Amino acid sequence: MADNRPIGVFDSGIGGLTVLREIISAVPSESTIYFGDDGRSPYGTKSHETIIKYALQDMMFLKSQNVKMIVIACNTASTHAYKVLKEAADVPVLEVVVPGAKASVKATRNGKIGIIATRATIASGLYESAVREQGKDIEGLEVISQACPMFVSLAEEGWWDDEVAFLTAQKYLEPLKKAGVDTVVLACTHYPLLANTISKVMGPDVTLINSGIAVAGDVKKILEDNDLCSDGTSVTHEFFTSDDPLIFEDVAAPFLGSGLPKGTKKVAVDRYDIGEFL
Ligand code: DGL
């Protein structure tokens, strides 16, 4: 029997729309509910405890919307909160780290992989461990991690492909260039928007991994394997934010294209009780 409940996707803000875009493209007959925690963003500069608390509240909101699956689009929340959320949820929970790590190991030819992400993601060390685990059969595997916090602001400003972005990228990416990586994981929701600039700096032979594409493939597979697919009737895409819906829609439009998002509603996400999980 078809399951027409929506897929819930959340991020610290608008960046996760780069993941939502890939999910909509991989499973176009599914409805989605997106929550962006813009009121408390960024997560990438917060402590482990705070990220877990926020992610649990985000999940509780999505659960209240009767979703059939939860996708943690945010890399920072994936690295810090996935285990807790998986335990707490009664629907499948997907994160973006392992799919991104798997894709990078598949792509590398010289066994040198770069990871770029927020400070909190890099500091957790989990992305690097995931790449090492997935690539354990690659002899002499090298993983170079680099936090690029300013990329988030550049992406939100819409400065994706200009000289400010280029100079910033040159500075951040120097250690990866020096190490001779041939694959770079864009381990932050916002970075796919800067892909052109990152490519210009790294050169045409370096493969960029968009973990949104990787996780969208997993979403499709898990829906099929668990008999959770919708029948494609009345597909809707709903949007929620913890900040001003108009600001959200203004900044979000270029992330999604195709006239979305529309009719965004505000949620007081900090009111969701997570006492039982802490
Ligand atoms: N969504 C975050 C991530 O993917 C980036 C923005 C933030 O720091 O909250 O890591």
GROMACS .gro file of C-alpha atoms and ligand atoms in nm:
model
  288
    1MET     CA    1   0.000   0.000   0.000
    2ALA     CA    2   0.119   0.354  -0.076
    3ASP     CA    3   0.245   0.574   0.205
    4ASN     CA    4   0.167   0.937   0.120
    5ARG     CA    5   0.308   1.089   0.438
    6PRO     CA    6   0.580   1.349   0.367
    7ILE     CA    7   0.955   1.313   0.409
    8GLY     CA    8   1.085   1.552   0.678
    9VAL     CA    9   1.409   1.736   0.610
   10PHE     CA   10   1.578   1.977   0.848
   11ASP     CA   11   1.883   2.199   0.857
   12SER     CA   12   2.019   2.476   1.073
   13GLY     CA   13   1.884   2.716   0.812
   14ILE     CA   14   1.846   2.752   0.439
   15GLY     CA   15   2.155   2.553   0.335
   16GLY     CA   16   1.973   2.220   0.359
   17LEU     CA   17   1.767   2.328   0.059
   18THR     CA   18   2.064   2.214  -0.153
   19VAL     CA   19   1.992   1.866  -0.010
   20LEU     CA   20   1.614   1.901  -0.048
   21ARG     CA   21   1.666   1.994  -0.413
   22GLU     CA   22   1.845   1.662  -0.473
   23ILE     CA   23   1.578   1.466  -0.282
   24ILE     CA   24   1.296   1.622  -0.487
   25SER     CA   25   1.485   1.537  -0.802
   26ALA     CA   26   1.554   1.174  -0.693
   27VAL     CA   27   1.198   1.103  -0.568
   28PRO     CA   28   0.970   1.353  -0.746
   29SER     CA   29   0.648   1.179  -0.643
   30GLU     CA   30   0.716   1.229  -0.273
   31SER     CA   31   0.584   1.515  -0.059
   32THR     CA   32   0.831   1.693   0.167
   33ILE     CA   33   0.833   1.915   0.475
   34TYR     CA   34   1.141   2.130   0.524
   35PHE     CA   35   1.236   2.298   0.849
   36GLY     CA   36   1.517   2.556   0.859
   37ASP     CA   37   1.624   2.666   1.206
   38ASP     CA   38   1.725   3.013   1.087
   39GLY     CA   39   1.641   3.168   1.423
   40ARG     CA   40   1.922   2.968   1.590
   41SER     CA   41   2.161   2.932   1.295
   42PRO     CA   42   2.454   2.879   1.253
   43TYR     CA   43   2.505   2.543   1.422
   44GLY     CA   44   2.865   2.521   1.301
   45THR     CA   45   2.992   2.746   1.578
   46LYS     CA   46   2.786   2.587   1.862
   47SER     CA   47   2.884   2.330   2.127
   48HIS     CA   48   2.812   1.956   2.099
   49GLU     CA   49   2.539   1.978   2.368
   50THR     CA   50   2.364   2.272   2.204
   51ILE     CA   51   2.368   2.107   1.861
   52ILE     CA   52   2.209   1.790   2.008
   53LYS     CA   53   1.941   1.993   2.186
   54TYR     CA   54   1.855   2.192   1.874
   55ALA     CA   55   1.854   1.885   1.649
   56LEU     CA   56   1.622   1.698   1.889
   57GLN     CA   57   1.377   1.989   1.887
   58ASP     CA   58   1.395   2.006   1.507
   59MET     CA   59   1.313   1.636   1.494
   60MET     CA   60   1.024   1.672   1.742
   61PHE     CA   61   0.872   1.941   1.522
   62LEU     CA   62   0.897   1.717   1.213
   63LYS     CA   63   0.750   1.424   1.405
   64SER     CA   64   0.453   1.644   1.495
   65GLN     CA   65   0.396   1.679   1.119
   66ASN     CA   66   0.354   1.302   1.075
   67VAL     CA   67   0.658   1.248   0.855
   68LYS     CA   68   0.755   0.896   0.742
   69MET     CA   69   1.130   0.961   0.735
   70ILE     CA   70   1.367   1.226   0.870
   71VAL     CA   71   1.667   1.350   0.675
   72ILE     CA   72   1.928   1.547   0.870
   73ALA     CA   73   2.045   1.769   0.585
   74CYS     CA   74   2.285   1.958   0.811
   75ASN     CA   75   2.639   1.814   0.825
   76THR     CA   76   2.702   1.972   1.164
   77ALA     CA   77   2.387   1.814   1.312
   78SER     CA   78   2.467   1.485   1.136
   79THR     CA   79   2.811   1.461   1.296
   80HIS     CA   80   2.698   1.564   1.645
   81ALA     CA   81   2.340   1.442   1.682
   82TYR     CA   82   2.270   1.150   1.444
   83LYS     CA   83   2.313   0.877   1.707
   84VAL     CA   84   2.080   1.048   1.954
   85LEU     CA   85   1.817   1.119   1.689
   86LYS     CA   86   1.827   0.766   1.552
   87GLU     CA   87   1.759   0.630   1.903
   88ALA     CA   88   1.482   0.881   1.965
   89ALA     CA   89   1.293   0.849   1.635
   90ASP     CA   90   1.034   0.590   1.542
   91VAL     CA   91   1.084   0.647   1.167
   92PRO     CA   92   1.403   0.598   0.958
   93VAL     CA   93   1.660   0.877   1.014
   94LEU     CA   94   1.918   0.952   0.744
   95GLU     CA   95   2.228   1.164   0.779
   96VAL     CA   96   2.468   1.306   0.523
   97VAL     CA   97   2.812   1.200   0.649
   98VAL     CA   98   2.838   0.833   0.553
   99PRO     CA   99   2.685   0.884   0.204
  100GLY     CA  100   2.935   1.169   0.142
  101ALA     CA  101   3.226   0.962   0.274
  102LYS     CA  102   3.129   0.662   0.057
  103ALA     CA  103   3.105   0.880  -0.254
  104SER     CA  104   3.448   1.034  -0.189
  105VAL     CA  105   3.616   0.695  -0.153
  106LYS     CA  106   3.454   0.582  -0.477
  107ALA     CA  107   3.573   0.894  -0.659
  108THR     CA  108   3.935   0.920  -0.551
  109ARG     CA  109   4.206   0.796  -0.784
  110ASN     CA  110   4.515   0.889  -0.583
  111GLY     CA  111   4.380   0.814  -0.231
  112LYS     CA  112   4.406   1.177  -0.118
  113ILE     CA  113   4.073   1.316  -0.002
  114GLY     CA  114   3.997   1.665   0.129
  115ILE     CA  115   3.704   1.741   0.361
  116ILE     CA  116   3.580   2.098   0.393
  117ALA     CA  117   3.313   2.186   0.649
  118THR     CA  118   3.215   2.407   0.943
  119ARG     CA  119   3.438   2.427   1.251
  120ALA     CA  120   3.206   2.204   1.456
  121THR     CA  121   3.197   1.933   1.187
  122ILE     CA  122   3.576   1.929   1.149
  123ALA     CA  123   3.628   1.943   1.527
  124SER     CA  124   3.404   1.636   1.580
  125GLY     CA  125   3.652   1.429   1.377
  126LEU     CA  126   3.359   1.211   1.266
  127TYR     CA  127   3.369   1.299   0.899
  128GLU     CA  128   3.736   1.210   0.883
  129SER     CA  129   3.670   0.878   1.065
  130ALA     CA  130   3.386   0.801   0.825
  131VAL     CA  131   3.613   0.856   0.522
  132ARG     CA  132   3.889   0.643   0.684
  133GLU     CA  133   3.640   0.367   0.763
  134GLN     CA  134   3.491   0.367   0.411
  135GLY     CA  135   3.839   0.385   0.257
  136LYS     CA  136   4.010   0.130   0.481
  137ASP     CA  137   4.110  -0.080   0.179
  138ILE     CA  138   4.289   0.211   0.009
  139GLU     CA  139   4.657   0.179   0.077
  140GLY     CA  140   4.817   0.501   0.208
  141LEU     CA  141   4.482   0.684   0.225
  142GLU     CA  142   4.534   1.049   0.319
  143VAL     CA  143   4.253   1.265   0.456
  144ILE     CA  144   4.300   1.640   0.491
  145SER     CA  145   4.034   1.831   0.683
  146GLN     CA  146   3.982   2.205   0.662
  147ALA     CA  147   3.722   2.426   0.830
  148CYS     CA  148   3.595   2.702   0.597
  149PRO     CA  149   3.351   2.895   0.821
  150MET     CA  150   3.329   3.204   0.600
  151PHE     CA  151   3.189   3.000   0.309
  152VAL     CA  152   2.854   2.991   0.494
  153SER     CA  153   2.823   3.371   0.499
  154LEU     CA  154   2.938   3.399   0.138
  155ALA     CA  155   2.672   3.150   0.030
  156GLU     CA  156   2.399   3.333   0.221
  157GLU     CA  157   2.509   3.669   0.077
  158GLY     CA  158   2.481   3.523  -0.272
  159TRP     CA  159   2.855   3.583  -0.331
  160TRP     CA  160   2.904   3.244  -0.491
  161ASP     CA  161   3.123   3.317  -0.785
  162ASP     CA  162   3.294   3.653  -0.741
  163GLU     CA  163   3.642   3.771  -0.646
  164VAL     CA  164   3.571   3.779  -0.271
  165ALA     CA  165   3.466   3.414  -0.284
  166PHE     CA  166   3.768   3.330  -0.500
  167LEU     CA  167   4.023   3.494  -0.265
  168THR     CA  168   3.860   3.335   0.041
  169ALA     CA  169   3.863   2.995  -0.127
  170GLN     CA  170   4.228   3.034  -0.228
  171LYS     CA  171   4.322   3.092   0.134
  172TYR     CA  172   4.115   2.810   0.284
  173LEU     CA  173   4.199   2.553   0.018
  174GLU     CA  174   4.575   2.600   0.010
  175PRO     CA  175   4.649   2.302   0.241
  176LEU     CA  176   4.433   2.076   0.023
  177LYS     CA  177   4.610   2.191  -0.293
  178LYS     CA  178   4.950   2.142  -0.131
  179ALA     CA  179   4.854   1.789  -0.027
  180GLY     CA  180   4.750   1.712  -0.386
  181VAL     CA  181   4.399   1.589  -0.308
  182ASP     CA  182   4.204   1.473  -0.613
  183THR     CA  183   3.865   1.467  -0.435
  184VAL     CA  184   3.703   1.723  -0.207
  185VAL     CA  185   3.393   1.652   0.001
  186LEU     CA  186   3.163   1.955   0.029
  187ALA     CA  187   3.072   1.857   0.386
  188CYS     CA  188   2.848   2.154   0.454
  189THR     CA  189   2.504   2.225   0.312
  190HIS     CA  190   2.607   2.567   0.180
  191TYR     CA  191   2.919   2.470  -0.009
  192PRO     CA  192   2.757   2.327  -0.326
  193LEU     CA  193   2.660   2.688  -0.402
  194LEU     CA  194   3.029   2.778  -0.414
  195ALA     CA  195   3.118   2.475  -0.627
  196ASN     CA  196   3.227   2.685  -0.927
  197THR     CA  197   3.464   2.892  -0.719
  198ILE     CA  198   3.601   2.588  -0.535
  199SER     CA  199   3.656   2.416  -0.869
  200LYS     CA  200   3.835   2.719  -1.010
  201VAL     CA  201   4.076   2.713  -0.716
  202MET     CA  202   4.127   2.336  -0.700
  203GLY     CA  203   4.147   2.284  -1.076
  204PRO     CA  204   3.943   2.078  -1.323
  205ASP     CA  205   4.091   1.741  -1.225
  206VAL     CA  206   3.963   1.757  -0.868
  207THR     CA  207   3.625   1.591  -0.810
  208LEU     CA  208   3.382   1.770  -0.578
  209ILE     CA  209   3.146   1.551  -0.378
  210ASN     CA  210   2.800   1.690  -0.303
  211SER     CA  211   2.668   1.481  -0.014
  212GLY     CA  212   2.313   1.597  -0.097
  213ILE     CA  213   2.323   1.390  -0.415
  214ALA     CA  214   2.463   1.093  -0.224
  215VAL     CA  215   2.194   1.102   0.046
  216ALA     CA  216   1.912   1.149  -0.207
  217GLY     CA  217   2.003   0.809  -0.355
  218ASP     CA  218   1.977   0.655  -0.007
  219VAL     CA  219   1.637   0.819   0.050
  220LYS     CA  220   1.505   0.651  -0.266
  221LYS     CA  221   1.647   0.313  -0.168
  222ILE     CA  222   1.513   0.320   0.189
  223LEU     CA  223   1.166   0.421   0.071
  224GLU     CA  224   1.164   0.132  -0.176
  225ASP     CA  225   1.315  -0.126   0.062
  226ASN     CA  226   1.070  -0.039   0.342
  227ASP     CA  227   0.756  -0.011   0.133
  228LEU     CA  228   0.728   0.358   0.213
  229CYS     CA  229   0.681   0.499  -0.140
  230SER     CA  230   0.393   0.735  -0.211
  231ASP     CA  231   0.156   0.684  -0.506
  232GLY     CA  232   0.242   1.033  -0.634
  233THR     CA  233  -0.104   1.184  -0.588
  234SER     CA  234  -0.121   1.539  -0.444
  235VAL     CA  235   0.254   1.598  -0.401
  236THR     CA  236   0.324   1.902  -0.179
  237HIS     CA  237   0.639   2.078  -0.057
  238GLU     CA  238   0.592   2.268   0.270
  239PHE     CA  239   0.841   2.502   0.435
  240PHE     CA  240   0.887   2.609   0.796
  241THR     CA  241   1.140   2.835   0.962
  242SER     CA  242   1.210   2.947   1.318
  243ASP     CA  243   1.272   3.303   1.195
  244ASP     CA  244   1.091   3.544   0.964
  245PRO     CA  245   0.927   3.350   0.675
  246LEU     CA  246   0.975   3.639   0.432
  247ILE     CA  247   1.348   3.660   0.501
  248PHE     CA  248   1.365   3.281   0.465
  249GLU     CA  249   1.192   3.289   0.127
  250ASP     CA  250   1.408   3.574   0.004
  251VAL     CA  251   1.737   3.405   0.086
  252ALA     CA  252   1.612   3.055   0.005
  253ALA     CA  253   1.481   3.107  -0.349
  254PRO     CA  254   1.819   3.071  -0.525
  255PHE     CA  255   1.891   2.749  -0.333
  256LEU     CA  256   1.588   2.571  -0.480
  257GLY     CA  257   1.492   2.736  -0.806
  258SER     CA  258   1.155   2.650  -0.969
  259GLY     CA  259   0.946   2.907  -0.777
  260LEU     CA  260   0.997   2.752  -0.432
  261PRO     CA  261   0.968   2.808  -0.142
  262LYS     CA  262   0.617   2.950  -0.106
  263GLY     CA  263   0.383   2.990   0.194
  264THR     CA  264   0.657   2.940   0.453
  265LYS     CA  265   0.529   2.927   0.813
  266LYS     CA  266   0.702   3.022   1.136
  267VAL     CA  267   0.754   2.762   1.412
  268ALA     CA  268   0.848   2.827   1.775
  269VAL     CA  269   1.080   2.525   1.770
  270ASP     CA  270   1.230   2.595   2.113
  271ARG     CA  271   0.892   2.506   2.267
  272TYR     CA  272   0.925   2.140   2.166
  273ASP     CA  273   0.986   1.928   2.474
  274ILE     CA  274   1.287   1.696   2.449
  275GLY     CA  275   1.315   1.620   2.821
  276GLU     CA  276   1.260   1.246   2.774
  277PHE     CA  277   1.566   1.217   2.545
  278LEU     CA  278   1.825   1.405   2.750
  279DGL     N1  279   2.404   2.354   0.779
  279DGL     C1  280   2.539   2.364   0.831
  279DGL     C2  281   2.619   2.241   0.788
  279DGL     O1  282   2.589   2.173   0.693
  279DGL     C3  283   2.608   2.489   0.783
  279DGL     C4  284   2.554   2.618   0.846
  279DGL     C5  285   2.568   2.622   0.996
  279DGL     O2  286   2.680   2.636   1.049
  279DGL     O3  287   2.466   2.611   1.062
  279DGL     O4  288   2.716   2.209   0.852
   0.00000   0.00000   0.00000
